[in-house]
PDB file of C-alpha atoms in Angstrom:
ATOM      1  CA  UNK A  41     -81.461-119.236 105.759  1.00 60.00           C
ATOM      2  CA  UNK A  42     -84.981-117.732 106.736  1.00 75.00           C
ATOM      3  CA  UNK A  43     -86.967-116.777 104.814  1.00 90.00           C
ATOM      4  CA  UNK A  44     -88.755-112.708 103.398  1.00 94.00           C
ATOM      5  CA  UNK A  45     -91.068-112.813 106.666  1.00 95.00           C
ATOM      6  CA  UNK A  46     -94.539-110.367 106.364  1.00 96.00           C
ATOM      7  CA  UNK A  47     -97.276-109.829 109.029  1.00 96.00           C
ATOM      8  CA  UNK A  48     -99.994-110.038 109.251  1.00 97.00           C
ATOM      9  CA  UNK A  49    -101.222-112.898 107.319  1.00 94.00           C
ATOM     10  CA  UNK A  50    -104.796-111.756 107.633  1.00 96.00           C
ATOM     11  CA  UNK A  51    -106.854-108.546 107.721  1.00 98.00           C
ATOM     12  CA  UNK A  52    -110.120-107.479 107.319  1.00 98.00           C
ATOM     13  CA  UNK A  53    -111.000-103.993 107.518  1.00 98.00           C
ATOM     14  CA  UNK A  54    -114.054-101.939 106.603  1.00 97.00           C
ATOM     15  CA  UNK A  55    -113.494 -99.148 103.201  1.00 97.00           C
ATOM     16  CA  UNK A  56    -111.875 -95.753 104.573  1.00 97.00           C
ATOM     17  CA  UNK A  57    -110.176 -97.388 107.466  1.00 98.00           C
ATOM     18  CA  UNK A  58    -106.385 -97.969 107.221  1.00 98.00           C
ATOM     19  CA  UNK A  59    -104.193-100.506 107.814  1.00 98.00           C
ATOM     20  CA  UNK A  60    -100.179-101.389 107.641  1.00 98.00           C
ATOM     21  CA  UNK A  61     -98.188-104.347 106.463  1.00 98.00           C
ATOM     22  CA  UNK A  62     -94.647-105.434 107.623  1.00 97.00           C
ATOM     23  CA  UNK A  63     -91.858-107.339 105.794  1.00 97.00           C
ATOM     24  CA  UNK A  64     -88.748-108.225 107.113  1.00 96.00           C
ATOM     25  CA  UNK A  65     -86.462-109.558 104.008  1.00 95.00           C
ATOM     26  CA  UNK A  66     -83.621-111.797 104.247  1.00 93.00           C
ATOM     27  CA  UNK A  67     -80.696-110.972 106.169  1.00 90.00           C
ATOM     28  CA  UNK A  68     -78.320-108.895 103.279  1.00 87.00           C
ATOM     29  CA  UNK A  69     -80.809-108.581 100.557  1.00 89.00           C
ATOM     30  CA  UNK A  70     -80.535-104.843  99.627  1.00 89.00           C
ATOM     31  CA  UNK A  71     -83.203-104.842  97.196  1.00 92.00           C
ATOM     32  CA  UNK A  72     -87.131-104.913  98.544  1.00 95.00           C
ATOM     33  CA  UNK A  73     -90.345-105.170  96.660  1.00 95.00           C
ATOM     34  CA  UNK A  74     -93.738-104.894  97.387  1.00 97.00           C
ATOM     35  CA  UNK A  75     -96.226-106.495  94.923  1.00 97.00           C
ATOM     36  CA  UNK A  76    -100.193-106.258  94.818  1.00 97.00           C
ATOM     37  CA  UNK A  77    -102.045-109.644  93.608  1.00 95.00           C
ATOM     38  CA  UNK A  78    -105.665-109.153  93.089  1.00 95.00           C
ATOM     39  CA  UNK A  79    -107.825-112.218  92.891  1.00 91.00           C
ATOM     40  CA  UNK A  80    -107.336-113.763  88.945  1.00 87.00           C
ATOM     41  CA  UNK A  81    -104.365-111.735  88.384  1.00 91.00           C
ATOM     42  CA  UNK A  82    -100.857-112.186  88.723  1.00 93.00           C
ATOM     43  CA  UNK A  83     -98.467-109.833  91.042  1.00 95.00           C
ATOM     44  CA  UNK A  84     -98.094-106.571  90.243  1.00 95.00           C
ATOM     45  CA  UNK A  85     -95.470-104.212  91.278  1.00 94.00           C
ATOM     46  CA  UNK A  86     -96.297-101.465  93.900  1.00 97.00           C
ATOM     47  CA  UNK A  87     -92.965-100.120  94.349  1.00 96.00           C
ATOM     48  CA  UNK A  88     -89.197-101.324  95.077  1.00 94.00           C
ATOM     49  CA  UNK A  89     -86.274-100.402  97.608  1.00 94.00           C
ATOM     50  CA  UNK A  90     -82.797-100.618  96.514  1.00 91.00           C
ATOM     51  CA  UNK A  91     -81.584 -99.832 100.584  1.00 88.00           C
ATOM     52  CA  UNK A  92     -83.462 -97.507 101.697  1.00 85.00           C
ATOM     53  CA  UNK A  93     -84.104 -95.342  98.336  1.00 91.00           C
ATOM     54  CA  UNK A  94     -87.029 -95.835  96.291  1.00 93.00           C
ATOM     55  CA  UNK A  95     -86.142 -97.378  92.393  1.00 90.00           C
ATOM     56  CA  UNK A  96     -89.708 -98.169  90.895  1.00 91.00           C
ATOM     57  CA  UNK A  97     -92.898 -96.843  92.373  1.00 95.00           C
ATOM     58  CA  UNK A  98     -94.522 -95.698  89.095  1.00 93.00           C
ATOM     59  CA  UNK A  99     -97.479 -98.213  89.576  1.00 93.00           C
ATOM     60  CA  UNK A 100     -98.328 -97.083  93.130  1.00 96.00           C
ATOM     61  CA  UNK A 101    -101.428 -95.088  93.885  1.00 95.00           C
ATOM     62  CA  UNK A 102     -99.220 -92.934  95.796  1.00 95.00           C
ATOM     63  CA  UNK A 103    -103.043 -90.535  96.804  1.00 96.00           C
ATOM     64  CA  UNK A 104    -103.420 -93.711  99.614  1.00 97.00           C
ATOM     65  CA  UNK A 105    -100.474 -95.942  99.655  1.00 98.00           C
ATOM     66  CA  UNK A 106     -97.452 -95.011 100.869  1.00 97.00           C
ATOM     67  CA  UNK A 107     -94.286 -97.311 101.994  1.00 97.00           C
ATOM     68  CA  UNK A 108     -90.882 -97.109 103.527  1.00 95.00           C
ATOM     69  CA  UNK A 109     -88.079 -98.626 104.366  1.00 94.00           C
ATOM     70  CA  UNK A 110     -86.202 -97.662 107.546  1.00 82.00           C
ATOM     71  CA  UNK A 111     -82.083 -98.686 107.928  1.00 84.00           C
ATOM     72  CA  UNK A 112     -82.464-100.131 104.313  1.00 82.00           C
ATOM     73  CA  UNK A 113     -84.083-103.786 106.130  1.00 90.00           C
ATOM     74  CA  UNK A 114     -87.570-103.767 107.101  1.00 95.00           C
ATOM     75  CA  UNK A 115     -90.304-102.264 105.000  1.00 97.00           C
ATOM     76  CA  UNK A 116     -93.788-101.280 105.531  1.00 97.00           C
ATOM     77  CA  UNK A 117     -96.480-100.555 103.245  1.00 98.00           C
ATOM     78  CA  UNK A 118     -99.812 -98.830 104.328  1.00 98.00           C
ATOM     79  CA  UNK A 119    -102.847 -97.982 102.846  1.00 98.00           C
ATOM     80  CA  UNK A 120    -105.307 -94.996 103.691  1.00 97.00           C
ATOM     81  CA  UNK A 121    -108.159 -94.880 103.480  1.00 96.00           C
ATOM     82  CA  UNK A 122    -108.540 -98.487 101.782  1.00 97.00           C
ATOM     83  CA  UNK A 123    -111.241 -99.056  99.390  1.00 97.00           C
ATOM     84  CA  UNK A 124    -113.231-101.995  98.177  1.00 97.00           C
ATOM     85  CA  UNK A 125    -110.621-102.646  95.310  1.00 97.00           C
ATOM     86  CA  UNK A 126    -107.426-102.793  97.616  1.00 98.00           C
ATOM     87  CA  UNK A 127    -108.815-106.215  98.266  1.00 98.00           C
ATOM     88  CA  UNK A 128    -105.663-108.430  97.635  1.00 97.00           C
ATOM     89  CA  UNK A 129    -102.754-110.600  98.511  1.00 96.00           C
ATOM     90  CA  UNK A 130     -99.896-108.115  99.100  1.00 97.00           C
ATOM     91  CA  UNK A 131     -96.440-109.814  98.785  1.00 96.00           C
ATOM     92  CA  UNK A 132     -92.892-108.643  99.905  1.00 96.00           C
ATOM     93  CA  UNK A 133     -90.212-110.106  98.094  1.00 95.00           C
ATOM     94  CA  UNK A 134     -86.253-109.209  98.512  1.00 93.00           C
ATOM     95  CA  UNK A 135     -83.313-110.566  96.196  1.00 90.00           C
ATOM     96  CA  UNK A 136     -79.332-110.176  95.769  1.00 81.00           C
ATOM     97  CA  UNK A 137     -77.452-110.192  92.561  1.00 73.00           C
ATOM     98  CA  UNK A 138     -76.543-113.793  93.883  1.00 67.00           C
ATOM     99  CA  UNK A 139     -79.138-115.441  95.062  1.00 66.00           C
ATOM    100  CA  UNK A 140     -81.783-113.933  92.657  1.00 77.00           C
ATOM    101  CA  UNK A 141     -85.463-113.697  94.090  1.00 85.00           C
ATOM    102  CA  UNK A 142     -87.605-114.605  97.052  1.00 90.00           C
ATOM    103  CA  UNK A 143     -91.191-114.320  97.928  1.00 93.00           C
ATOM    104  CA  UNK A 144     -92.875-113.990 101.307  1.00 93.00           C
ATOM    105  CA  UNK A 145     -96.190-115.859 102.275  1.00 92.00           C
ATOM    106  CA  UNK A 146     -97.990-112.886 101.910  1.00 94.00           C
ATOM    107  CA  UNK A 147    -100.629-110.738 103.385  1.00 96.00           C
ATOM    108  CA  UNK A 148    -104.373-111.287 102.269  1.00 96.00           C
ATOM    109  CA  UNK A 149    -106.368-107.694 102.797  1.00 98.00           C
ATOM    110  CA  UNK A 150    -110.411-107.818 102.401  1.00 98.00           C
ATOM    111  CA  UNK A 151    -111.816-104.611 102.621  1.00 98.00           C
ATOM    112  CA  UNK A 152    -115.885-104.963 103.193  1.00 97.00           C
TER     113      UNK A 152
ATOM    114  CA  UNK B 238     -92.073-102.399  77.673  1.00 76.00           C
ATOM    115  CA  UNK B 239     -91.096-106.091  78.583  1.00 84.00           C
ATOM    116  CA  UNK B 240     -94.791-108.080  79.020  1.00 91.00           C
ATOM    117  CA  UNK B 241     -95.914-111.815  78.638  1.00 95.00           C
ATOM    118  CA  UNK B 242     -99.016-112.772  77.483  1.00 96.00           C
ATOM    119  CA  UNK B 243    -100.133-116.848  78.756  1.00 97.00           C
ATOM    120  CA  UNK B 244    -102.256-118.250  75.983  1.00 95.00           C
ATOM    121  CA  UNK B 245    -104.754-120.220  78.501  1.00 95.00           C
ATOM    122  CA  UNK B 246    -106.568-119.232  81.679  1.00 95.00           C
ATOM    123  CA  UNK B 247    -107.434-123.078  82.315  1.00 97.00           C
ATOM    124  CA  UNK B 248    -105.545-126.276  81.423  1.00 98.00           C
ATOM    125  CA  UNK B 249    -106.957-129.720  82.719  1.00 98.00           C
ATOM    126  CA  UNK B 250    -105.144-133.171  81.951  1.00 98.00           C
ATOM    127  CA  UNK B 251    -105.552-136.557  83.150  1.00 97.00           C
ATOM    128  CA  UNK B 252    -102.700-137.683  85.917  1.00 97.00           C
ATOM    129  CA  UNK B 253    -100.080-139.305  83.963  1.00 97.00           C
ATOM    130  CA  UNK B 254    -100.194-137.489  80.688  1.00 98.00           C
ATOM    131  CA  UNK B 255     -98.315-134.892  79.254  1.00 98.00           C
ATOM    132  CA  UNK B 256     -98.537-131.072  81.049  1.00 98.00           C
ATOM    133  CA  UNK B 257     -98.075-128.000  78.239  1.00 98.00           C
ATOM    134  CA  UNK B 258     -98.376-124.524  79.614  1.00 98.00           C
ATOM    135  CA  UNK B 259     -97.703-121.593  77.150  1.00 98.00           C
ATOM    136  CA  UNK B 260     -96.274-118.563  77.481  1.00 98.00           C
ATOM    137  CA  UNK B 261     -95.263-116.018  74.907  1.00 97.00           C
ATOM    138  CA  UNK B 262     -93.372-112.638  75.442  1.00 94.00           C
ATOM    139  CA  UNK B 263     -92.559-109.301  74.177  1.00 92.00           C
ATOM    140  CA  UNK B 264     -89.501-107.743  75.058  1.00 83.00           C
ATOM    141  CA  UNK B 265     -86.996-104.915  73.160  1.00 77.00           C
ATOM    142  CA  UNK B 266     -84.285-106.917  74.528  1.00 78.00           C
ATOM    143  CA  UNK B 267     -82.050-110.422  75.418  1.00 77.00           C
ATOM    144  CA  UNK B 268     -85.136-111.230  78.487  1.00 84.00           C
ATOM    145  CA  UNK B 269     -84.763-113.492  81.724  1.00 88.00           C
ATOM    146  CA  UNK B 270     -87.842-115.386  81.848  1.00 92.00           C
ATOM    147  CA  UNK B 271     -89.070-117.799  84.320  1.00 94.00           C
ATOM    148  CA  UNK B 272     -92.036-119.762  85.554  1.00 97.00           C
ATOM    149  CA  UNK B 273     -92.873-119.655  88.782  1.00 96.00           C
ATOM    150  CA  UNK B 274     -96.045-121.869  90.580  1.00 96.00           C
ATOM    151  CA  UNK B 275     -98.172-120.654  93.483  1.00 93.00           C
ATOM    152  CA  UNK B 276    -100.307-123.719  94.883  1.00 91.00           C
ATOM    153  CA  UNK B 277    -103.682-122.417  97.465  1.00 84.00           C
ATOM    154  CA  UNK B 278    -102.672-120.294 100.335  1.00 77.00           C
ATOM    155  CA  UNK B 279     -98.940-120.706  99.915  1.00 81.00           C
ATOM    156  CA  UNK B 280     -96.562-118.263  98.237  1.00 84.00           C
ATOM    157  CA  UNK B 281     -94.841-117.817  94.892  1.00 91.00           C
ATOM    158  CA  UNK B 282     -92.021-120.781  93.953  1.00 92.00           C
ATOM    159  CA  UNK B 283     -89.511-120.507  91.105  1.00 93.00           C
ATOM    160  CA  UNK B 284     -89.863-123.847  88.841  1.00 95.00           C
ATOM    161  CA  UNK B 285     -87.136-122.401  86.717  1.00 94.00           C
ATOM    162  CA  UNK B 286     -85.484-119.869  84.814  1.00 91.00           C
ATOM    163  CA  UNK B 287     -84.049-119.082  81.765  1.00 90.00           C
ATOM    164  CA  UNK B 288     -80.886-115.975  81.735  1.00 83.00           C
ATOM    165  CA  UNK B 289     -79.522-116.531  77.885  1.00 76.00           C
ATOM    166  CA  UNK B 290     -77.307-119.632  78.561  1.00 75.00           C
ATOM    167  CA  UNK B 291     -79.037-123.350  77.246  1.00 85.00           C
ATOM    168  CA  UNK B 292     -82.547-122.515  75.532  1.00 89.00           C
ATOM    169  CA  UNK B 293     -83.523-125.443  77.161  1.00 94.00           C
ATOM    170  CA  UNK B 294     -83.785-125.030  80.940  1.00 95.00           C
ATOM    171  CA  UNK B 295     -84.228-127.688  83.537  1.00 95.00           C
ATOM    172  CA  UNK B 296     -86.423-127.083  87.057  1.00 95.00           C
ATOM    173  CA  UNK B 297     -88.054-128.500  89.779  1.00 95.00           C
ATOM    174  CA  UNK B 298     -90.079-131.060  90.125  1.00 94.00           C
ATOM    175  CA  UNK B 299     -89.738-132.706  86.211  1.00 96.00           C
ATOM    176  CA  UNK B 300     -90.863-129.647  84.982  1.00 97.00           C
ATOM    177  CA  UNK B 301     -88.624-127.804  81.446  1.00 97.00           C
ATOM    178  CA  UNK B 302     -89.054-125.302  79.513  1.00 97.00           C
ATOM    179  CA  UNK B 303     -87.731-124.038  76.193  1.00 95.00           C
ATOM    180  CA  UNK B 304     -86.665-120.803  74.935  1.00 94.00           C
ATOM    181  CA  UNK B 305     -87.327-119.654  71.257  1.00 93.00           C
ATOM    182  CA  UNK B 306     -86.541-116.510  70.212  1.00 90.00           C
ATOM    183  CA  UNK B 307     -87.464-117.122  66.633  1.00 92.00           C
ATOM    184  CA  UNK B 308     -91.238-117.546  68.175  1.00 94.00           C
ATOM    185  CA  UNK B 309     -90.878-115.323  71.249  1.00 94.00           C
ATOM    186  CA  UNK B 310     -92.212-118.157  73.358  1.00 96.00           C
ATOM    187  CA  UNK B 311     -90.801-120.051  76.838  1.00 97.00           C
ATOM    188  CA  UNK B 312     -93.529-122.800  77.156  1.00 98.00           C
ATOM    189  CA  UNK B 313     -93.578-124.803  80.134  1.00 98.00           C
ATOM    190  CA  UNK B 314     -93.792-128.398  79.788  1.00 98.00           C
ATOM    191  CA  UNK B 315     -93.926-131.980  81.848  1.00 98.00           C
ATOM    192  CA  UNK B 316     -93.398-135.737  80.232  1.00 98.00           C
ATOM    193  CA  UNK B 317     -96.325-136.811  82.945  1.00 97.00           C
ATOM    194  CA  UNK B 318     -98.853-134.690  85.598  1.00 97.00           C
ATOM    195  CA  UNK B 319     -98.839-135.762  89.114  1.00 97.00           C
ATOM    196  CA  UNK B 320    -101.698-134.929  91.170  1.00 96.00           C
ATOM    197  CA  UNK B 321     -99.254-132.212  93.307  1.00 95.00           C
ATOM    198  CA  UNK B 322     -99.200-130.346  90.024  1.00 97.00           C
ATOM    199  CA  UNK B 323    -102.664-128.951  90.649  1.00 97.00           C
ATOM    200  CA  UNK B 324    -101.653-124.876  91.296  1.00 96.00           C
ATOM    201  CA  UNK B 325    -101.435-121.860  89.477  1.00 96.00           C
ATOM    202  CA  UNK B 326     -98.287-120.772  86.997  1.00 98.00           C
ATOM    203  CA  UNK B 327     -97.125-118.000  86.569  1.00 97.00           C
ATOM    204  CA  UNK B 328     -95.129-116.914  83.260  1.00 97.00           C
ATOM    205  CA  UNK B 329     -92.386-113.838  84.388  1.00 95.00           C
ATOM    206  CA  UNK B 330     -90.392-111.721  82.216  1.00 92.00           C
ATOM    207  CA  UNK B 331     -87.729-109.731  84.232  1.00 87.00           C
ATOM    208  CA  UNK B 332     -87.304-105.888  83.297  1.00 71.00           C
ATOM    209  CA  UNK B 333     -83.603-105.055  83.427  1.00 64.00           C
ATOM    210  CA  UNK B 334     -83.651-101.281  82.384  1.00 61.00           C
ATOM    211  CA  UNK B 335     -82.993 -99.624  85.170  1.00 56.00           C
ATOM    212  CA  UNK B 336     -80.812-102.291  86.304  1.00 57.00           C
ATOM    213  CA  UNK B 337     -82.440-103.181  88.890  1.00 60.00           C
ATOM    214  CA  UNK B 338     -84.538-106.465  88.506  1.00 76.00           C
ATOM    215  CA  UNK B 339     -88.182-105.651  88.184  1.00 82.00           C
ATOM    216  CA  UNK B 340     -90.864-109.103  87.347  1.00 89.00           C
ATOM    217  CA  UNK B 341     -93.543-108.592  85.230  1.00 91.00           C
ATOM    218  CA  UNK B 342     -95.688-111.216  85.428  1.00 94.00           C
ATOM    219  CA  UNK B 343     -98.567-112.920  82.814  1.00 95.00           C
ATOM    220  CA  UNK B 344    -101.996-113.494  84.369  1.00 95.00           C
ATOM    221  CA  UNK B 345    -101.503-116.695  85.218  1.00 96.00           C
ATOM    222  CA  UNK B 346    -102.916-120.782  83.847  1.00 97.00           C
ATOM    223  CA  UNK B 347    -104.830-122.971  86.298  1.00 97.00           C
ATOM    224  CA  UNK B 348    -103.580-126.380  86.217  1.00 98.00           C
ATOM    225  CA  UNK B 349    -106.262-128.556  86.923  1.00 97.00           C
ATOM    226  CA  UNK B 350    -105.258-132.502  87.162  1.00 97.00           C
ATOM    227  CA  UNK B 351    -107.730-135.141  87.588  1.00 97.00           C
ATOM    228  CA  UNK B 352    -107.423-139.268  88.496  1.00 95.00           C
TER     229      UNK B 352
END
């Protein structure tokens, strides 16, 4: 089975510029997260698909991130402008009732 | 709200003696709770998980830990550290309200393992 698949897997970008992140989840898993980990910290949740409808994105600054998810598969999450504090390992993850949880690689953002 | 607090930033043991990572939790309800380890550059791996059957839950890798409700804790522990344990863990509660499964993770304890 492959794996929650994200791109890219580095980006550096100067403050006010924007960027976008992909994630591709396993094949059948209907419900998609995106989680922020800043240096020191653990993951936090951004926000969270169930399909294509939004469940959970209480915790996203929703002024200059935004995120879909077209068909109810792949997701993106973007952020603009980006500021110096968006600096951050941004993980997808996607899991079924069955399976239970899986992470992707990630996507490590440095805003200078 | 469900929320796990890991008692130490830093652990460092000698290779070959015991590993004891501790977590401790707050939650209005029956939790899920699970450890998960993230070594440099690579992405998050479930060690194990606990979903209210044995308290005492077996993972990966030699690693247990043990549910007690009468202390709210789910320590992670290991008879003997190998020098692959070196990574980050990560104590998880899982947030059921909604239904949907929502992790709440703790901050994090650095394993550090030396000759």
């Amino acid at each position: 089975e492959a794996g929650v698949a994200q791109s890219p897997r580095y980006k550096i970008i100067e403050k006010r510029q924007s960027v976008a992140f992909w994630c591709n989840p396993i094949s059948g898993h209907a419900t998609l997260y995106w989680y922020q980990q800043i240096l020191g910290q653990g993951p936090k949740l951004l926000i969270q698909f169930q399909n294509n409808g939004v469940v959970d994105d209480s915790q996203l600054p929703k002024d200059r991130f935004s995120a879909e998810r077209l068909k109810g598969v792949d997701s993106t999450l973007k952020i603009q402008p980006a500021k110096l504090e968006d600096s951050a390992v941004y993980l997808c993850a996607s899991s079924s009732s069955r399976l239970g949880y899986t992470f992707g690689s990630g996507t490590r953002l440095t805003v200078v | 709200a469900q929320s796990v607090t890991q008692l130490d930033s830093h652990v460092s043991v000698s290779e070959g003696t015991p590993v004891l990572l501790r977590c401790n939790y707050s939650s209005s309800y029956s939790p899920s709770l699970f450890w998960y380890v993230q070594h440099p550059n690579k992405g998050l791996q479930l060690l194990l998980k606990y979903t209210s059957a044995a308290t005492l839950v077996k993972g990966i890798n030699g690693f247990e830990a043990e549910f007690k409700k009468s202390e709210t804790s789910f320590h992670l522990t290991k008879p003997s550290a190998h020098m692959s344990d070196a990574a980050e863990y990560f104590c998880v509660v899982s947030d059921r309200r909604t239904g949907f499964q929502k992790l709440v993770f703790g901050t994090g304890t650095r394993l550090l393992v030396s000759p």
